Short mmCIF file of C-alpha atoms in Angstrom, two decimals:
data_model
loop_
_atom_site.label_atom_id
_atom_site.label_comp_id
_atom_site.label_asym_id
_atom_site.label_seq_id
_atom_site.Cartn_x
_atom_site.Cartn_y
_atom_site.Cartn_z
CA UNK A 12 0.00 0.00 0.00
CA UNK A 13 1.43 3.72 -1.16
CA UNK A 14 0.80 6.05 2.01
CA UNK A 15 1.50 9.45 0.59
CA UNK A 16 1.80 12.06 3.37
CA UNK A 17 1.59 15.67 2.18
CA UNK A 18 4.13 17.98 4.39
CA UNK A 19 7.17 17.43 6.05
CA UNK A 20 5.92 19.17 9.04
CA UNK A 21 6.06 17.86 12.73
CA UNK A 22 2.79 15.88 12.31
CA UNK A 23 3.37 14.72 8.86
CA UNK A 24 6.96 13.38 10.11
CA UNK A 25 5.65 11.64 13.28
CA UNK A 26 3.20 9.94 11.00
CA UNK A 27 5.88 8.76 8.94
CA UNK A 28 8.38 7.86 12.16
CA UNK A 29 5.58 5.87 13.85
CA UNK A 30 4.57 4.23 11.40
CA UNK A 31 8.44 2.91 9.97
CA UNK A 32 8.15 1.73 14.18
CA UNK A 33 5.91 -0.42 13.01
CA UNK A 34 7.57 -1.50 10.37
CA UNK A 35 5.64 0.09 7.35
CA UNK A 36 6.76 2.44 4.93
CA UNK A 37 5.42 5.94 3.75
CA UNK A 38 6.75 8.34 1.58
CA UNK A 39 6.02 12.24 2.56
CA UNK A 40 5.94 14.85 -0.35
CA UNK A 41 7.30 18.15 0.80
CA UNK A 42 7.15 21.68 -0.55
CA UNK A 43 10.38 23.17 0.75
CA UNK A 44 13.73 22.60 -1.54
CA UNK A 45 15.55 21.11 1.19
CA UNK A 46 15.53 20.96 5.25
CA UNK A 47 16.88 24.34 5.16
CA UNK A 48 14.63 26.13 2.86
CA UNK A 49 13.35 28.66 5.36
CA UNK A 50 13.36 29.03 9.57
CA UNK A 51 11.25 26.64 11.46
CA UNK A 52 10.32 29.07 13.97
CA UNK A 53 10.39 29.46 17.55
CA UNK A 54 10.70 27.34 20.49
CA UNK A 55 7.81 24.52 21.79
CA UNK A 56 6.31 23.61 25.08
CA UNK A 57 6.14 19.57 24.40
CA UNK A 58 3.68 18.91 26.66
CA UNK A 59 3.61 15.76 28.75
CA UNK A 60 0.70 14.11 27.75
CA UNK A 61 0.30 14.69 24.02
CA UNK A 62 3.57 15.94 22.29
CA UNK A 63 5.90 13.94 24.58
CA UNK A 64 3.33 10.47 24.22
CA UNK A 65 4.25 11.00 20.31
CA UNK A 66 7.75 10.74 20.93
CA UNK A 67 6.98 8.37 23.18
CA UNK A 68 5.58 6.04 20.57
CA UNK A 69 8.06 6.80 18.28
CA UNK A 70 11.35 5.81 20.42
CA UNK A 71 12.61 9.73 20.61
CA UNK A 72 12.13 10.50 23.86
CA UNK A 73 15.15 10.44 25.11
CA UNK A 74 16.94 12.04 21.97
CA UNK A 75 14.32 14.74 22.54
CA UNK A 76 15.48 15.20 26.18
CA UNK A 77 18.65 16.39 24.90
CA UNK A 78 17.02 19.18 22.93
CA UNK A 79 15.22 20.95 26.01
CA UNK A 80 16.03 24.43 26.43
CA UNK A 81 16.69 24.48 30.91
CA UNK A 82 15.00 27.56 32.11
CA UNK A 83 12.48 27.80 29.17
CA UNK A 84 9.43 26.91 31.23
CA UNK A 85 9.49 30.37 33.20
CA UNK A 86 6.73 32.74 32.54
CA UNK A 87 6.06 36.62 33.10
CA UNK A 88 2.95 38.92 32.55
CA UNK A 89 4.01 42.86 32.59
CA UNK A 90 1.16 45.65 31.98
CA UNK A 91 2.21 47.83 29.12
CA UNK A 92 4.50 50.20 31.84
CA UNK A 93 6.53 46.89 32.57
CA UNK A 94 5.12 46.22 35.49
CA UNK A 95 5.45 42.63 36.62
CA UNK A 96 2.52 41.14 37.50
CA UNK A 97 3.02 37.34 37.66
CA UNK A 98 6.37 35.70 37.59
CA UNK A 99 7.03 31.69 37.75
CA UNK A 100 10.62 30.58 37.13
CA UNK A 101 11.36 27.32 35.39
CA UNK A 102 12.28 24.47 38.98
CA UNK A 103 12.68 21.68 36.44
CA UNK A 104 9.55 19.94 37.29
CA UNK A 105 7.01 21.16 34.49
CA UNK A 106 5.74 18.39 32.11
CA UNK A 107 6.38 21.17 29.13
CA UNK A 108 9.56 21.57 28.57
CA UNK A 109 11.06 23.80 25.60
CA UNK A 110 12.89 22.80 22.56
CA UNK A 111 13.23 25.04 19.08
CA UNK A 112 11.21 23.89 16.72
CA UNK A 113 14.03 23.41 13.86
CA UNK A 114 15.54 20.82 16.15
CA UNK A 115 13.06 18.55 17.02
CA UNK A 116 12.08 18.54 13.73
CA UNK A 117 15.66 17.70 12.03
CA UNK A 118 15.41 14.87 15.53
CA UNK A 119 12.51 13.20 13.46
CA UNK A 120 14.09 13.53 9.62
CA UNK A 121 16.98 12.06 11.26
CA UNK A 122 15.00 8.83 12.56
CA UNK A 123 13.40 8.48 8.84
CA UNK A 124 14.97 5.96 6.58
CA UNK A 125 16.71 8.02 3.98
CA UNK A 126 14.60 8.62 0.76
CA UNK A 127 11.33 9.01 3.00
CA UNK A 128 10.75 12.81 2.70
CA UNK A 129 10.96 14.16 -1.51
CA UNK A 130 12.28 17.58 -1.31
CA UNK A 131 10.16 20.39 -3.84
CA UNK A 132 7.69 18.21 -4.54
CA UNK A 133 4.44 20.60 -3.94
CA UNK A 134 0.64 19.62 -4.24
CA UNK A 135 -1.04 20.93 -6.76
CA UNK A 136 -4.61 19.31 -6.57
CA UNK A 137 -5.44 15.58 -5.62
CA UNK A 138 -7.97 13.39 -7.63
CA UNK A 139 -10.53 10.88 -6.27
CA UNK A 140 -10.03 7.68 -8.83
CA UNK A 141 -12.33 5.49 -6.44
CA UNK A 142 -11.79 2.46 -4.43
CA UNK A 143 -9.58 4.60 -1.96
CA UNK A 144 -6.78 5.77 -4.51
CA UNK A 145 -6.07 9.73 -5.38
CA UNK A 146 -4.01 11.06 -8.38
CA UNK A 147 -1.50 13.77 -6.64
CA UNK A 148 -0.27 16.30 -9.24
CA UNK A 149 2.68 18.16 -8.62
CA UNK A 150 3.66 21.63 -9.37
CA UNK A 151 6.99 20.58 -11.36
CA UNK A 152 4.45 17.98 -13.58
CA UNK A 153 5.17 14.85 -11.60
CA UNK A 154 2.00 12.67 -10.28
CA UNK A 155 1.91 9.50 -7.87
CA UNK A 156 -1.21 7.39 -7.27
CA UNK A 157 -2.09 7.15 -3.49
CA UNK A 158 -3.55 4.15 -1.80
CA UNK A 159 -4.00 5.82 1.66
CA UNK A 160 -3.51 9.95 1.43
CA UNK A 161 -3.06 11.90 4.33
CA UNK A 162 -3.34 15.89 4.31
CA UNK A 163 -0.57 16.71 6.87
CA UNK A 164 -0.14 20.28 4.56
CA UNK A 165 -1.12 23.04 7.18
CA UNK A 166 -3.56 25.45 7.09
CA UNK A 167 -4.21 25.75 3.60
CA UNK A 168 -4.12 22.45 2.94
CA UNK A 169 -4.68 21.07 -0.56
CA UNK A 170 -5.87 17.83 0.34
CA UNK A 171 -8.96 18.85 3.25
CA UNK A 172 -11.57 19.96 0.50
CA UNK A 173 -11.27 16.02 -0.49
CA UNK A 174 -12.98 15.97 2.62
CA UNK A 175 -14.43 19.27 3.84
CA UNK A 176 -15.21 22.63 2.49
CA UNK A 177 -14.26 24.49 5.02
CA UNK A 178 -12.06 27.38 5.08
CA UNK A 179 -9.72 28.87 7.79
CA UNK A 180 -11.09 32.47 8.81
CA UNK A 181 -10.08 35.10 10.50
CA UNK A 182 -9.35 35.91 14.14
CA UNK A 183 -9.28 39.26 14.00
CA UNK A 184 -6.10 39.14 15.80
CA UNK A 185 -3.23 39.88 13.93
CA UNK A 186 0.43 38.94 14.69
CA UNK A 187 3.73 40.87 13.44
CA UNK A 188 6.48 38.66 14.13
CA UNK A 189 10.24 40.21 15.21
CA UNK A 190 13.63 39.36 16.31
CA UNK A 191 16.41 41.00 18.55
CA UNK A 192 20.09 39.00 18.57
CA UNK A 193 22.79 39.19 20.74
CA UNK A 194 20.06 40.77 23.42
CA UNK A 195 22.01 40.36 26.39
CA UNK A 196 24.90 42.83 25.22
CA UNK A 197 22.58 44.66 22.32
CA UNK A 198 19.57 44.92 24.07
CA UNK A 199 19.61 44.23 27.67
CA UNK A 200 16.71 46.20 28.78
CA UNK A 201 14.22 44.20 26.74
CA UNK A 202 16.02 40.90 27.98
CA UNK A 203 15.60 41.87 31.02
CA UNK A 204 11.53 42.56 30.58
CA UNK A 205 11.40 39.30 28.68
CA UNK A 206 13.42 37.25 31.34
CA UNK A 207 14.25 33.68 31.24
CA UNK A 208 11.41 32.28 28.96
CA UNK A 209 7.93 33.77 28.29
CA UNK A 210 6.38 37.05 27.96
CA UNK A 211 3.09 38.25 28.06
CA UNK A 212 2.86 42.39 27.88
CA UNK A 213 -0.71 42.96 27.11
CA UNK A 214 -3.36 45.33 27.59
CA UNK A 215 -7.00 45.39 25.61
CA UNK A 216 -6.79 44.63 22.16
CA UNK A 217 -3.24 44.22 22.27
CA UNK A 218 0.02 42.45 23.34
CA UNK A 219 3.70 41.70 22.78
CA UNK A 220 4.55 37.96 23.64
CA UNK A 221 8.22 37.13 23.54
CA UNK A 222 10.27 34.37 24.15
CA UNK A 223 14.34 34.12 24.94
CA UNK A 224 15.74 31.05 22.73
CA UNK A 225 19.36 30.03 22.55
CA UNK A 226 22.49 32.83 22.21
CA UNK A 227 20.35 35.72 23.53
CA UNK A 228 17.93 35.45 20.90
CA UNK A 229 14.32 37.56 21.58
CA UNK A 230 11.96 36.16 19.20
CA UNK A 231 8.44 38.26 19.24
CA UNK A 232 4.91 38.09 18.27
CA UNK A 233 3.67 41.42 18.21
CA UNK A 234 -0.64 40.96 18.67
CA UNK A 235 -2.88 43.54 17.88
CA UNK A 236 -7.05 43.32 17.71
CA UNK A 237 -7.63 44.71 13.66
CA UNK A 238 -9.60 44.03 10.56
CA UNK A 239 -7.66 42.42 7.95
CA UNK A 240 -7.56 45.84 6.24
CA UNK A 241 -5.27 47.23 8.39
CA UNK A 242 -3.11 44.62 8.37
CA UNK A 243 -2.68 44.31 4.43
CA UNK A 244 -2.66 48.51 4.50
CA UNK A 245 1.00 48.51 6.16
CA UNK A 246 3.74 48.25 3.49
CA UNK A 247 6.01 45.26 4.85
CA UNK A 248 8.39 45.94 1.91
CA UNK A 249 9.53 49.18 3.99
CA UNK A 250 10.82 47.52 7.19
CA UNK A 251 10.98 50.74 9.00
CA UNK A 252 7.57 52.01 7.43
CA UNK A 253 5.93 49.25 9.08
CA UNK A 254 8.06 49.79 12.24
CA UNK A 255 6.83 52.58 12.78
CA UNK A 256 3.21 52.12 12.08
CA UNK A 257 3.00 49.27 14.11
CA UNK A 258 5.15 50.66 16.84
CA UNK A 259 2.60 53.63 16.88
CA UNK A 260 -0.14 52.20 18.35
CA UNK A 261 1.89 50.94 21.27
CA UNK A 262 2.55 54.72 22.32
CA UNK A 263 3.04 54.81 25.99
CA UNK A 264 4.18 51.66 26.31
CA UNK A 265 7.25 50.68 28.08
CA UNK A 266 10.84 51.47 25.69
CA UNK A 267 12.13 48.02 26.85
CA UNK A 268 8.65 46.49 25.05
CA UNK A 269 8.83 48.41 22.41
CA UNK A 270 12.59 48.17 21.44
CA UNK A 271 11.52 44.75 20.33
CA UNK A 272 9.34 46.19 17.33
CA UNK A 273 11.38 49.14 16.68
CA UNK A 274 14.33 47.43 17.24
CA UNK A 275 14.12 44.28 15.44
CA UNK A 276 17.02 42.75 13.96
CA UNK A 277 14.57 41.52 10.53
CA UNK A 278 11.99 42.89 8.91
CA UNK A 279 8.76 42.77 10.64
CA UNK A 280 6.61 39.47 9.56
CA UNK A 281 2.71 39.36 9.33
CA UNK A 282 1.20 36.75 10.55
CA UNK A 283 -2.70 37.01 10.79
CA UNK A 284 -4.17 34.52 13.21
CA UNK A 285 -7.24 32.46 11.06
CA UNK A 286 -9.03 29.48 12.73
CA UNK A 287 -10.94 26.76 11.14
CA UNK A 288 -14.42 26.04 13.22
CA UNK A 289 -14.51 24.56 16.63
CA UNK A 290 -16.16 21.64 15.59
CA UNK A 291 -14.36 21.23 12.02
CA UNK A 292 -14.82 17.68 11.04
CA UNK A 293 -15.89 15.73 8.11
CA UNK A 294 -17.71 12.30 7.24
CA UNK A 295 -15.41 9.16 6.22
CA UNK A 296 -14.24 8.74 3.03
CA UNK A 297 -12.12 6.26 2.00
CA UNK A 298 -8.60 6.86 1.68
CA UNK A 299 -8.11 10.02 2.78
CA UNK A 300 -7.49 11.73 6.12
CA UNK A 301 -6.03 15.00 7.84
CA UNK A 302 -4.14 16.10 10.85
CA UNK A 303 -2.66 18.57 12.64
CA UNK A 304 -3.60 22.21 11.02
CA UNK A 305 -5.11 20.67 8.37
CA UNK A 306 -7.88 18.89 10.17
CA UNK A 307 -7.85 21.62 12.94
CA UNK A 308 -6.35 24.72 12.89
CA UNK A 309 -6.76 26.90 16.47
CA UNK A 310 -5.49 29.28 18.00
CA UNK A 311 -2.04 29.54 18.98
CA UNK A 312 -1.87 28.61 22.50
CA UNK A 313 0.61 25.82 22.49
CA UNK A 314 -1.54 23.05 21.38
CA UNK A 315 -0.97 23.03 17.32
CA UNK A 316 2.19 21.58 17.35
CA UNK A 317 1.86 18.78 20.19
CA UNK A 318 -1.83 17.66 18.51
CA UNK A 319 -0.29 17.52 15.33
CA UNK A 320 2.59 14.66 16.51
CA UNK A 321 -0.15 13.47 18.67
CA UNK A 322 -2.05 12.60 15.50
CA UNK A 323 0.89 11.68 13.64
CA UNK A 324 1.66 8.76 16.60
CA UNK A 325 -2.23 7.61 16.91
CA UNK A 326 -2.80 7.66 12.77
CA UNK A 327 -0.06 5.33 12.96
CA UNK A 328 -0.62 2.73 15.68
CA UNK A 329 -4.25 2.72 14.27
CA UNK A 330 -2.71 1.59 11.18
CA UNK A 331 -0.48 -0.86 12.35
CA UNK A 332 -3.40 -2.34 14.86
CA UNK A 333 -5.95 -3.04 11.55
CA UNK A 334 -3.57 -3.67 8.74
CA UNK A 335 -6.44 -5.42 6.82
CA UNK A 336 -9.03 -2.69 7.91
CA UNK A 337 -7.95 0.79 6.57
CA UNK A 338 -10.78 2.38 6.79
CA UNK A 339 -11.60 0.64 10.32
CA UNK A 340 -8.46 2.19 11.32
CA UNK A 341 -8.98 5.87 9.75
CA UNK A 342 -12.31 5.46 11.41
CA UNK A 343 -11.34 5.25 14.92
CA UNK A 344 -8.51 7.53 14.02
CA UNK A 345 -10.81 10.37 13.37
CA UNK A 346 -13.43 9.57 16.11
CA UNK A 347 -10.44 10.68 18.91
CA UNK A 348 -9.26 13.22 16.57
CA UNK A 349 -12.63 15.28 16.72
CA UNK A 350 -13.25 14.88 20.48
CA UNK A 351 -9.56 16.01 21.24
CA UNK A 352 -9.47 18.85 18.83
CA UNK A 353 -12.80 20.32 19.46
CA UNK A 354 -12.06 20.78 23.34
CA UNK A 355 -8.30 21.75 22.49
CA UNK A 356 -9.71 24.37 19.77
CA UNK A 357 -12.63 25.66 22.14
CA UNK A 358 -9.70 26.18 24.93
CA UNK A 359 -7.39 27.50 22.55
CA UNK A 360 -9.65 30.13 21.67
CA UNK A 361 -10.70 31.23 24.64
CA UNK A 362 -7.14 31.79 25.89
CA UNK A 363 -6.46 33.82 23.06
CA UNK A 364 -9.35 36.28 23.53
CA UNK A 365 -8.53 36.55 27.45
CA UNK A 366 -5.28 37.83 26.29
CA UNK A 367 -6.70 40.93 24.62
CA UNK A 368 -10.23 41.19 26.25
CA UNK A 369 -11.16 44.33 28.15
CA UNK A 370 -9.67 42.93 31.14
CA UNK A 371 -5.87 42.16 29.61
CA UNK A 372 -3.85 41.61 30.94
CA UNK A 373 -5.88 40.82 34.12
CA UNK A 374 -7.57 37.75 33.15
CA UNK A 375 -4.13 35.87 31.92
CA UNK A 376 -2.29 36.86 35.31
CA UNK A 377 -5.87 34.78 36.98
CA UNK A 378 -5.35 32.10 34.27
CA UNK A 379 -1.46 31.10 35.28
CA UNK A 380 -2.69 31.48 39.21
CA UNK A 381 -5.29 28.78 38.73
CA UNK A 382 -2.74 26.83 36.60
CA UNK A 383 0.30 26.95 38.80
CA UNK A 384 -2.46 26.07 41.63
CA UNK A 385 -3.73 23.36 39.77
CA UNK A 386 -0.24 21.44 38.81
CA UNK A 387 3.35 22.46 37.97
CA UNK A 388 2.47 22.48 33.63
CA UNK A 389 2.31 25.75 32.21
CA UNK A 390 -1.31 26.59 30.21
CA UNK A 391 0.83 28.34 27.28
#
């Protein structure tokens, strides 16, 4: 049986781990050029009980232990002056520890027999041919016949209107993502707002969330409550243009928050939050499934990327429990998938919106009190 998996992202790549545990093969198409065709983003809370029972599954556990990032657990909330209102250092004893992205994904390509993952080979559309097989065409001209296709392609995935019509919309939150190197020496005001992991600065209808990665590095998500419109109205192809016009509507705000928009070591990045519904899910058809963004896209509150190797992980043992049974398998694949994703997403959003409601940043400084009451695992 050909198992095509569409994107060499952190679910698609668990997928294909899990499932070479089991001793089946998969081959995963992939957009980017190479491994190194663009940054992989930020650092990851791997939670205990869904991104760390992936690696679980798929024998990493340990090599992942060696990626964590010691101290990356802490957590601050400032008011837009800089004062501190809740502060939680990292002890060691969370069940999320950080890792950057980039590594823990090159962890999994590195567990993948070589030849798994084709480099620049991007979707085009996908064809229903019946009795469970798909015709993928490829942008370069190429096309591969699919016996069991799984959509692990992101947000705008090209293979979920196989299965759904549904569209990501969205937020209305916007994000404007930034840099500062070197912060320590170049910058040590700002690392000293953003401390030794997390920041939340936020007041209604707006935020700066940071986070300090390896060498100093301040890496930023700048949140603001707009329409669309205003978003696509700032000219990102003048860096300090759209410095400026986003660092304008955090006047009065602490320098040492806003040195890390109109600071930034790289152009500023948009990146509009959009959400696919609550509920998203879709009836069974044979040969075909989603996960991770593609089947349910939520807000970023540091579930995406641990659902989406939790899918990965239980795609895969379903597989490899009814080998004669696909679509047995997809079946009760899918029937966790939308109870787990629906209370994730319905959480996910509802963090989000505390973050800039009329009571920010209030309501998040309550949130991490109940948490840290609760259990040692940070909510975000």
């Amino acid at each position: 049986m050909h198992i095509a998996i569409i994107g060499a992202g952190l679910g698609g790549l668990m997928l294909a781990r899990v499932l070479h545990v089991h001793g089946i093969a998969a081959t995963v198409y992939e957009a980017d050029a190479s491994p190194q065709a663009r940054r992989q983003g930020g650092m990851l809370d791997i939670h205990e009980e869904t991104g760390q029972q992936a690696l679980r599954a798929a024998g990493l556990h340990d090599a992942f232990r060696a990626l964590i990032h010691a101290g990356g657990e802490a957590s601050r909330v400032l008011d837009q002056h800089g004062t501190i209102l809740h502060d939680e250092g990292d002890d060691g004893t969370g069940g999320r520890p950080e890792v950057p992205r980039g590594e823990l994904r090159r962890l999994l390509l590195d567990a993948l027999p070589a030849g798994t993952v084709r480099w620049g080979h991007k979707l085009a559309s996908a064809a229903t041919l019946g009795g469970g097989r798909h015709l993928l065409h490829f942008a370069h001209g190429a096309t591969v016949t699919s016996e069991l296709l799984v959509g692990a392609d992101g947000a705008w995935s090209r293979v979920r209107p196989l299965l759904s019509s549904a569209q990501p919309a969205y937020s209305g939150i916007a994000f404007i993502e930034t840099y500062l190197f070197d912060s320590d020496r170049r910058h040590p005001a700002s690392a000293q707002a953003v401390g030794a992991g997390a920041l939340f600065a936020l007041a209604p209808g707006k935020g700066i969330q940071a986070h300090r990665e390896a060498d100093g590095v301040l890496h930023a998500y700048v949140a603001l409550s707009k329409p669309e419109e205003w978003l696509t109205g700032i000219d990102f192809a003048d860096p300090a243009a759209a410095r400026a016009g986003i660092a304008a509507e955090f006047s009065g705000w602490a320098p040492a928050l806003t040195a890390l928009i109109t600071d930034a070591d790289t152009p500023p990045v948009p990146r509009p939050v959009h959400l696919l519904p609550v509920d998203h899910r879709w009836q069974r058809v044979a040969g075909v499934t989603l996960l991770g963004d593609a089947a349910h896209l939520m807000a970023p509150a540091g579930e995406g990327a641990n659902l989406a190797m939790l899918d990965g992980a239980e795609l895969a043992q379903a597989l490899a429990a009814q080998p004669s049974d696909r679509d047995a398998a997809l079946l009760a694949y899918e029937t966790a998938l939308f109870a787990r994703s629906g209370a994730a997403a319905a959480e996910s959003e509802r963090i989000l919106r505390l973050c800039f409601d009329n009571d920010a940043p209030h309501g998040l400084v309550r949130f991490f009190t109940g948490m840290r009451d609760a259990g040692p695992a940070r909510a975000v």
